[in-house]
PDB file of C-alpha atoms in Angstrom:
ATOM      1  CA  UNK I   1      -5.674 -25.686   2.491  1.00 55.00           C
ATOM      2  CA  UNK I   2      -2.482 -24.582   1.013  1.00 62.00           C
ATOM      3  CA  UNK I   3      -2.614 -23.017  -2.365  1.00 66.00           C
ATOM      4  CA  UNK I   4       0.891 -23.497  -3.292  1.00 78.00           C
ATOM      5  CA  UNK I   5      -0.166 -26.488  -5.680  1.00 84.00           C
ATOM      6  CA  UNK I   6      -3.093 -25.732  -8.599  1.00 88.00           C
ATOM      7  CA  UNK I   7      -6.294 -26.452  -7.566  1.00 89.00           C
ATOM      8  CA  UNK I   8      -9.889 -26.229  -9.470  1.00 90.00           C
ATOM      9  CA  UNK I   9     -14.006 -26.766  -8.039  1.00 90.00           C
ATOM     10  CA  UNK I  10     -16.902 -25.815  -9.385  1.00 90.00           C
ATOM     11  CA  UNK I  11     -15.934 -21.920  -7.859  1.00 90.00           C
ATOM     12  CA  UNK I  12     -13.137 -21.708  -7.535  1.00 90.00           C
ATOM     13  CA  UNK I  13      -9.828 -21.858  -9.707  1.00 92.00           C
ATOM     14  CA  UNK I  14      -6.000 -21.144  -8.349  1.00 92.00           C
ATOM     15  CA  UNK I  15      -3.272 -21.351 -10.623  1.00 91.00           C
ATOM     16  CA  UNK I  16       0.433 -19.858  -8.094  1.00 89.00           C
ATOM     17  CA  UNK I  17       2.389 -20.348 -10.477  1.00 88.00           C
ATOM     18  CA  UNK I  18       0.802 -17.850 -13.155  1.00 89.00           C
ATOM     19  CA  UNK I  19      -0.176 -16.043  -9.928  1.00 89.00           C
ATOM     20  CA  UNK I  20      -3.886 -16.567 -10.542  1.00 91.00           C
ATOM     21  CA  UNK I  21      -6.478 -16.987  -7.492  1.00 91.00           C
ATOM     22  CA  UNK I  22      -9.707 -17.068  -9.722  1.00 94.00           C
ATOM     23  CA  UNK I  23     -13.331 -17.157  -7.748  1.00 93.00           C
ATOM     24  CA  UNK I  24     -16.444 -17.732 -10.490  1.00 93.00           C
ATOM     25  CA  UNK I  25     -18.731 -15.037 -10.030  1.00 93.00           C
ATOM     26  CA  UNK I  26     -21.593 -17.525 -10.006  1.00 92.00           C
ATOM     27  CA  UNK I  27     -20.535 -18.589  -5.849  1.00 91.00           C
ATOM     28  CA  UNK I  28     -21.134 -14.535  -5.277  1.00 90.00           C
ATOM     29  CA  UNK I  29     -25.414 -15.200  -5.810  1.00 88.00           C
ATOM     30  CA  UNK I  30     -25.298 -18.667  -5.363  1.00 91.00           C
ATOM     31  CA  UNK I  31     -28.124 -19.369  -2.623  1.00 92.00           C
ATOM     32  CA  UNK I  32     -26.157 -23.144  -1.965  1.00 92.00           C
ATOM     33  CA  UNK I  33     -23.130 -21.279  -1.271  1.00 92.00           C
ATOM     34  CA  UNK I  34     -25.108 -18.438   0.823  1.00 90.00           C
ATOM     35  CA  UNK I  35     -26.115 -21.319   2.998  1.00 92.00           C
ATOM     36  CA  UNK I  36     -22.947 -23.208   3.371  1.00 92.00           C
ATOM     37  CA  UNK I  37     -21.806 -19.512   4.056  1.00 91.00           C
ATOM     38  CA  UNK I  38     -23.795 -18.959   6.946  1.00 90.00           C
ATOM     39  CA  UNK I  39     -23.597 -22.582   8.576  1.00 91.00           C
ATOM     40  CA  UNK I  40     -20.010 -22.551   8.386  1.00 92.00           C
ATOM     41  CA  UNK I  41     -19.324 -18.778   9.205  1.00 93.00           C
ATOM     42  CA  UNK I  42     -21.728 -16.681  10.543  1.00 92.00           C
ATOM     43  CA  UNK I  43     -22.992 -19.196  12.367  1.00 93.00           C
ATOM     44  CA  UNK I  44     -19.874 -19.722  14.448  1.00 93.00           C
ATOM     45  CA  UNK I  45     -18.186 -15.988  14.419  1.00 96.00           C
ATOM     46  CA  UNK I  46     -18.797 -13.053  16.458  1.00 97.00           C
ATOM     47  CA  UNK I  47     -20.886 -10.799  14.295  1.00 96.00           C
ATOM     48  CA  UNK I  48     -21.601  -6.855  15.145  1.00 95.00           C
ATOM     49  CA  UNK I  49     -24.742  -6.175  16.465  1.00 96.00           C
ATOM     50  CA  UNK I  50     -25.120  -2.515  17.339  1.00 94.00           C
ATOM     51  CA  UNK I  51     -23.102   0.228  19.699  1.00 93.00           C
ATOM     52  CA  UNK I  52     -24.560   0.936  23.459  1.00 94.00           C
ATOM     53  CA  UNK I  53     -25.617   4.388  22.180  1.00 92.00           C
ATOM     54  CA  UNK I  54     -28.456   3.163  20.228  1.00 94.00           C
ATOM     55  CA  UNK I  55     -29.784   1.424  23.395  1.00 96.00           C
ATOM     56  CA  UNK I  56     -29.060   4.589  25.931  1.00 94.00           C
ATOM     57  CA  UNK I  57     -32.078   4.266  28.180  1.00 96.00           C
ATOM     58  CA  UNK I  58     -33.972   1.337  29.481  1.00 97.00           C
ATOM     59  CA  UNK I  59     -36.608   0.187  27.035  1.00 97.00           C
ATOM     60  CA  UNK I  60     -34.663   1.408  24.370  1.00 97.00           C
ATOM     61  CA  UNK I  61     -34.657  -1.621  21.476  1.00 97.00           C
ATOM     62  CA  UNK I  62     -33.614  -1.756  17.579  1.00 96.00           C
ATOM     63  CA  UNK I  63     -34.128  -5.069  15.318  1.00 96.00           C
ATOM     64  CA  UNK I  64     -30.988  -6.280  13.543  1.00 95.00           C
ATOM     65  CA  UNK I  65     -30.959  -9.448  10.702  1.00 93.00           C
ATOM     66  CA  UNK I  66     -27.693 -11.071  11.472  1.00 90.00           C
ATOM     67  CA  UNK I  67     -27.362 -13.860   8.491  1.00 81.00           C
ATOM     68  CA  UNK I  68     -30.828 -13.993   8.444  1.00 86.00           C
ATOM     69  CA  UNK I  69     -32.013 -13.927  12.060  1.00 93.00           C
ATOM     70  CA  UNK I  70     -33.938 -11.156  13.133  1.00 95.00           C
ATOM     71  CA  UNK I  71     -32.395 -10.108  16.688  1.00 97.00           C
ATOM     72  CA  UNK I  72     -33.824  -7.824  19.154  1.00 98.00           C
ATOM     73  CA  UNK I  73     -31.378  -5.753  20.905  1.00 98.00           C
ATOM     74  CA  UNK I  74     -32.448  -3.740  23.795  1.00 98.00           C
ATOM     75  CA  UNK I  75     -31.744  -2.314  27.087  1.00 98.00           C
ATOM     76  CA  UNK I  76     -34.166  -3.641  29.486  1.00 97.00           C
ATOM     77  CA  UNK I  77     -35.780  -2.368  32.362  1.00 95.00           C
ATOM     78  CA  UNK I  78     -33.160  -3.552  34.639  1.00 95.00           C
ATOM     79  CA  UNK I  79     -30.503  -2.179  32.836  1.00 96.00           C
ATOM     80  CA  UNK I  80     -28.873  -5.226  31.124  1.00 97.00           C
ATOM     81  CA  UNK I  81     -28.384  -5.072  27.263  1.00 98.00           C
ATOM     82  CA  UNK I  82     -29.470  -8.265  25.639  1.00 98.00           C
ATOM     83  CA  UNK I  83     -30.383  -9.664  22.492  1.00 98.00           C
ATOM     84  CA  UNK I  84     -32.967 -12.243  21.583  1.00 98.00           C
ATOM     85  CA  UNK I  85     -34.099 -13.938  18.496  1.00 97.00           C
ATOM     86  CA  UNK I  86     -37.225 -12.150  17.305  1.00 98.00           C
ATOM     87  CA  UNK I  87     -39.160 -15.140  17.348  1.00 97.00           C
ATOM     88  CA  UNK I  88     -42.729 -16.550  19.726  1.00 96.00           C
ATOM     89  CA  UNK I  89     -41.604 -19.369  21.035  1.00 94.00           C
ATOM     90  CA  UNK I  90     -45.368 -20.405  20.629  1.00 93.00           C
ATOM     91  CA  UNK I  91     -46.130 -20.527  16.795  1.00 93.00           C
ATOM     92  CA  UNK I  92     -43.042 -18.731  15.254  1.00 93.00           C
ATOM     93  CA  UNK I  93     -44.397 -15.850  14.549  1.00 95.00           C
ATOM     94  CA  UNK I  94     -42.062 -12.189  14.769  1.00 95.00           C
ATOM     95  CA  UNK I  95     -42.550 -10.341  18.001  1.00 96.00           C
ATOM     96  CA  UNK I  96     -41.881  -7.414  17.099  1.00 96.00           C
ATOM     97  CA  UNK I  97     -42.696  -6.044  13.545  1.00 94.00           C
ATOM     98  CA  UNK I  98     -41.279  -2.187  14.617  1.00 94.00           C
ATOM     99  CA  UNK I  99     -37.659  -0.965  13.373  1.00 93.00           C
ATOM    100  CA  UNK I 100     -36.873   0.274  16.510  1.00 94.00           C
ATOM    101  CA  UNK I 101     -38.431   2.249  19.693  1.00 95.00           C
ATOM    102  CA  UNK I 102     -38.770   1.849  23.493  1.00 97.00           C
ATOM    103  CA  UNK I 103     -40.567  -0.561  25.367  1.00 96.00           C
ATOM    104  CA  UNK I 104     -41.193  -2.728  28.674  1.00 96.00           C
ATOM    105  CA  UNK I 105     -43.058  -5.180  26.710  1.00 96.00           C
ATOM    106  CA  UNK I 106     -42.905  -6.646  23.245  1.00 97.00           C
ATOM    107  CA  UNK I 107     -46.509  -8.363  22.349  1.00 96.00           C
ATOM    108  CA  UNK I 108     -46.970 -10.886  19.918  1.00 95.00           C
ATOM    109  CA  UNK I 109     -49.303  -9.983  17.192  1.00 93.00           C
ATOM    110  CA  UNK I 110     -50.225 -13.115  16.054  1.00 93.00           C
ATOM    111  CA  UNK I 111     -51.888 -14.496  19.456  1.00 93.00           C
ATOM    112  CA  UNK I 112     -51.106 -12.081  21.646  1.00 93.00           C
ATOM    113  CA  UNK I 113     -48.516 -13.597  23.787  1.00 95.00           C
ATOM    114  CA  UNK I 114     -46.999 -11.155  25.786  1.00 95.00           C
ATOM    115  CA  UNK I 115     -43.146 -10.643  27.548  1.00 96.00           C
ATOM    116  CA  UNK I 116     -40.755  -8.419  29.009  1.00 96.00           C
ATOM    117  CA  UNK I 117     -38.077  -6.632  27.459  1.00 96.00           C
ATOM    118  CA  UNK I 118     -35.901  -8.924  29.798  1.00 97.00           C
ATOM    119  CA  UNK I 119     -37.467 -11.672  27.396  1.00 96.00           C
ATOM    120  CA  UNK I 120     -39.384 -13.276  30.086  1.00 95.00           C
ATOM    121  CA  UNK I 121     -43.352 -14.062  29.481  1.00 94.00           C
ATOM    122  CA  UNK I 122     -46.138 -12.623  31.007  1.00 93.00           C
ATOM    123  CA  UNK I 123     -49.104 -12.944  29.634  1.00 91.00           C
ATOM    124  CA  UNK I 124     -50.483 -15.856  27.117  1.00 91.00           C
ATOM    125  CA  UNK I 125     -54.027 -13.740  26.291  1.00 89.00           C
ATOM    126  CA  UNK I 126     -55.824 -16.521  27.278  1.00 85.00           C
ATOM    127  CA  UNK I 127     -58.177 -16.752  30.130  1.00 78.00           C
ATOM    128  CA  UNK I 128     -58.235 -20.509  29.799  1.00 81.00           C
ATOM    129  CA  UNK I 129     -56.021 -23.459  28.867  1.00 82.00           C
ATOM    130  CA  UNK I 130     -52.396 -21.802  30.546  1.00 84.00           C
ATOM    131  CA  UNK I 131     -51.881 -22.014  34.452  1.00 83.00           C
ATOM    132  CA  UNK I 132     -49.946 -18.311  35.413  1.00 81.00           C
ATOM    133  CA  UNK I 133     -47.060 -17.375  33.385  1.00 75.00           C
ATOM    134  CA  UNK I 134     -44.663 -17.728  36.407  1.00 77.00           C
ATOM    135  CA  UNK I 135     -45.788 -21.471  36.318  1.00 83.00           C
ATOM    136  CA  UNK I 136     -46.248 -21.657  33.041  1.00 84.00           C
ATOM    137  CA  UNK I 137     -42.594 -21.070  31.822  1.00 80.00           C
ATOM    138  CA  UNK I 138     -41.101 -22.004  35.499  1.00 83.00           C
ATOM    139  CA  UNK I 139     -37.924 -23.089  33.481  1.00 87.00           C
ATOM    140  CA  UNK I 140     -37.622 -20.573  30.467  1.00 87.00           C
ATOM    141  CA  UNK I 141     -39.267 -22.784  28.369  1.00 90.00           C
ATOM    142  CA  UNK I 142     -41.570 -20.183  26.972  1.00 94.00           C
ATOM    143  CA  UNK I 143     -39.559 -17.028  27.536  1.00 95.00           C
ATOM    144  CA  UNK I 144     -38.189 -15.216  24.147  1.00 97.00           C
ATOM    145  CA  UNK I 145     -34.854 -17.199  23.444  1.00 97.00           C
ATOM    146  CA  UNK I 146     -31.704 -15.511  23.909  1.00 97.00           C
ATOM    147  CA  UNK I 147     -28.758 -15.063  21.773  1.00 97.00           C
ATOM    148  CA  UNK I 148     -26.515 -17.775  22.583  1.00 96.00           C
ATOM    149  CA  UNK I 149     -23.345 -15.585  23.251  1.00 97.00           C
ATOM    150  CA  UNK I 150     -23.603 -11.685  23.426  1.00 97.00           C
ATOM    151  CA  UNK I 151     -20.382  -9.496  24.445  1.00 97.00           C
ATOM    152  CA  UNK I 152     -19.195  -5.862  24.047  1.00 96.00           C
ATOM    153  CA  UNK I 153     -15.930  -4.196  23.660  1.00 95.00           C
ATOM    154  CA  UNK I 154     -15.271  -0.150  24.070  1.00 93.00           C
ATOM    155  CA  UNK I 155     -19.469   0.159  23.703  1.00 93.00           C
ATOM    156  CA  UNK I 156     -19.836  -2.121  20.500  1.00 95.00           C
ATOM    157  CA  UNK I 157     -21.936  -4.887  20.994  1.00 97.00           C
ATOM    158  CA  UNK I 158     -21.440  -8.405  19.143  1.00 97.00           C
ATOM    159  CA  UNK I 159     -23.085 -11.653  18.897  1.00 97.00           C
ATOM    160  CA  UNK I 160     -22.910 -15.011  18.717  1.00 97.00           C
ATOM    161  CA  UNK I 161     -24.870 -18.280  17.939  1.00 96.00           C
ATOM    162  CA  UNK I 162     -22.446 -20.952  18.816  1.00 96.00           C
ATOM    163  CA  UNK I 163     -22.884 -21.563  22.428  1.00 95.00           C
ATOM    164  CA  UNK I 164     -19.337 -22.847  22.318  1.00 95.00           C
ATOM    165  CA  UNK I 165     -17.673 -19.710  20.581  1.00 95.00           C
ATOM    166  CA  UNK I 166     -13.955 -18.568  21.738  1.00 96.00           C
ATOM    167  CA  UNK I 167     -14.546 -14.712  23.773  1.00 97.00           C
ATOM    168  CA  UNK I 168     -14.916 -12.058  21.622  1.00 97.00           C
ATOM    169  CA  UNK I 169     -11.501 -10.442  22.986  1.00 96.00           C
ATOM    170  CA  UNK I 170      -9.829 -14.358  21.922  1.00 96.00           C
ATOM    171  CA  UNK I 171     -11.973 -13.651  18.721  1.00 96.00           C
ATOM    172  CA  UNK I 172     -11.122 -10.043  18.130  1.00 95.00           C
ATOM    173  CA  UNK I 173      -7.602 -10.710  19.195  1.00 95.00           C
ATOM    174  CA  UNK I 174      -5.486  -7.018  18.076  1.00 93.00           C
ATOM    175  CA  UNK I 175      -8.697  -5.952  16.891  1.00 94.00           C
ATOM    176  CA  UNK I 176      -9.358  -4.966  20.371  1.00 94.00           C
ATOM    177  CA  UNK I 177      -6.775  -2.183  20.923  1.00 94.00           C
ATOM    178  CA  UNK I 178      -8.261  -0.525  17.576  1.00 92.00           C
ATOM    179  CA  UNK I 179     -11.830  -0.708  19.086  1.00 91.00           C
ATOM    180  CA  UNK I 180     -10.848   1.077  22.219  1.00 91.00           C
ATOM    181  CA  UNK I 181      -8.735   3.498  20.620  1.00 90.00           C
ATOM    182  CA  UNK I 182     -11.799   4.742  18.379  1.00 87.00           C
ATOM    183  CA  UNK I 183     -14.198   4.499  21.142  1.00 87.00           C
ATOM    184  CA  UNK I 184     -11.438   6.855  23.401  1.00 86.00           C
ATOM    185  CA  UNK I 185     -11.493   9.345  20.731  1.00 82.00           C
ATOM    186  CA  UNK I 186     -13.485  12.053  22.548  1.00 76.00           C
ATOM    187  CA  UNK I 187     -14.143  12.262  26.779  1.00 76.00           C
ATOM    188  CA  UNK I 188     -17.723  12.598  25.636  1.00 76.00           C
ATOM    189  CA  UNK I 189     -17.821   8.973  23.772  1.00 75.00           C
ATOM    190  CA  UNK I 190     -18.894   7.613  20.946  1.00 78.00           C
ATOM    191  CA  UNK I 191     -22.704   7.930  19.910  1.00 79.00           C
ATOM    192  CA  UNK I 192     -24.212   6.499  16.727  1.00 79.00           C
ATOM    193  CA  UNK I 193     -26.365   9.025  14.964  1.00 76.00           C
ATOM    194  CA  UNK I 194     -29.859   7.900  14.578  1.00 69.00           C
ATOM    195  CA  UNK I 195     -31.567   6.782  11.343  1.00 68.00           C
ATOM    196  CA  UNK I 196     -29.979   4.793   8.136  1.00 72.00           C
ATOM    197  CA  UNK I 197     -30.387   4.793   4.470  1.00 76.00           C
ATOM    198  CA  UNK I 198     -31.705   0.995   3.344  1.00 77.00           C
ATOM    199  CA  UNK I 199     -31.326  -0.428  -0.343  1.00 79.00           C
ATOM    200  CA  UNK I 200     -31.624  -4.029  -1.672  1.00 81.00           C
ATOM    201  CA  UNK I 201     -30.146  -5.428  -4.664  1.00 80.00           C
ATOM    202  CA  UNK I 202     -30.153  -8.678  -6.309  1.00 77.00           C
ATOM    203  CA  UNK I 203     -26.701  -9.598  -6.006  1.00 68.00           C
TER     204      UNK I 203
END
C-alpha cells in the first residue's frame, strides 16, 4: 500500500501531506489484531529461537514460546539440534513442563507417553491396547511434531512454521554479514550466559 494519498481504518490514520502516520493505541492490546498479527507474520517469518551455546552438549534442551507455541529446542543424542512443538501428539497435553535441562527422554505427564529427544516415541505406558512403538508410529504419526523449518546462521538458531518459507539467508538477506561479524568477534565464540530475568505486563 502506498501512503502517498490519506488513508483512515479503524487503527490506523495517515495524513502525508501534514506528515502524519497516526496508529490508535487501541491495535497495540487489541487481541483481534494480536491474532491477525501472528497468522499473517509470525506465522510465515523466520523467528529467533535460541544460540547453539545454550544447547552445548547432547541432551541439552530449553523451552521457547514463539507467538504462542511452546517449542522445544534441544541437542539430541545424536548430535542434531532440533526443535519441536511442545505438544503429545496423543491428547495435547505439554511434554515438557521444565524451563530448561538435559535429557534423552521427555515423558508426558499426562499419560505417560514417552519419546526421545530426537522426538521419536518409545513408550505409550500401556501394557495393552498399542502394538510396539516402532510399529506403532512406523510413519511418524505419533512422534513429537517438528518445527516445520529450523535453520542457523553464525550459531543463532531460527524457526519457522511455514513449510514453504524463503531460506533464512534469502530471509535475512544483509542481515547475514552482521550475524557473522558478531558471532567472529572473539576465536573463543559466542556463548549466551545462562539464566534470564522474566516480567509480564498487560500491554
Amino acid at each position: 500500500m502506498s501512503w502517498k494519498t490519506e488513508y483512515t481504518s479503524k487503527y490506523l490514520r495517515v495524513d502525508p501531506l501534514a506528515g502524519r502516520f497516526n496508529v490508535h493505541r487501541s491495535a497495540y492490546a487489541s487481541p483481534e489484531v494480536f491474532a491477525q498479527e501472528k497468522k499473517k507474520i509470525f506465522d510465515k517469518t523466520w523467528q529467533f529461537v535460541g544460540h547453539e551455546s545454550e544447547v552445548k552438549n547432547k541432551g541439552d534442551f530449553v523451552i521457547r514460546e514463539l507467538a504462542g507455541r511452546r517449542i522445544i529446542f534441544t541437542r539430541s543424542n545424536d548430535g542434531v539440534v532440533r526443535g519441536f512443538l511442545n505438544t503429545c501428539p496423543h491428547r495435547g497435553a505439554q511434554v515438557c513442563l521444565e524451563k530448561k535441562g538435559n535429557r534423552k527422554t521427555f515423558v508426558c505427564g499426562y499419560h505417560g507417553w514417552a519419546f526421545r529427544n530426537t522426538g521419536n516415541i518409545v513408550d505409550m505406558n500401556a501394557k495393552e491396547g498399542y502394538p510396539e512403538a516402532s510399529k506403532f508410529s512406523h510413519d511418524g504419526a505419533y512422534d513429537l511434531k517438528p518445527v516445520p523449518k529450523l535453520a542457523s546462521r553464525a550459531g543463532f538458531w531460527f524457526a519457522n512454521f511455514d513449510p514453504d518459507a524463503p531460506s533464512l539467508e534469502d530471509y535475512l538477506g544483509a542481515a547475514c554479514e552482521r550475524l557473522d561479524m558478531i558471532a567472529s568477534q572473539s576465536a573463543a565464540g559466542l556463548e549466551v550466559v545462562r539464566g534470564c530475568h522474566e516480567y509480564y505486563i498487560k500491554a
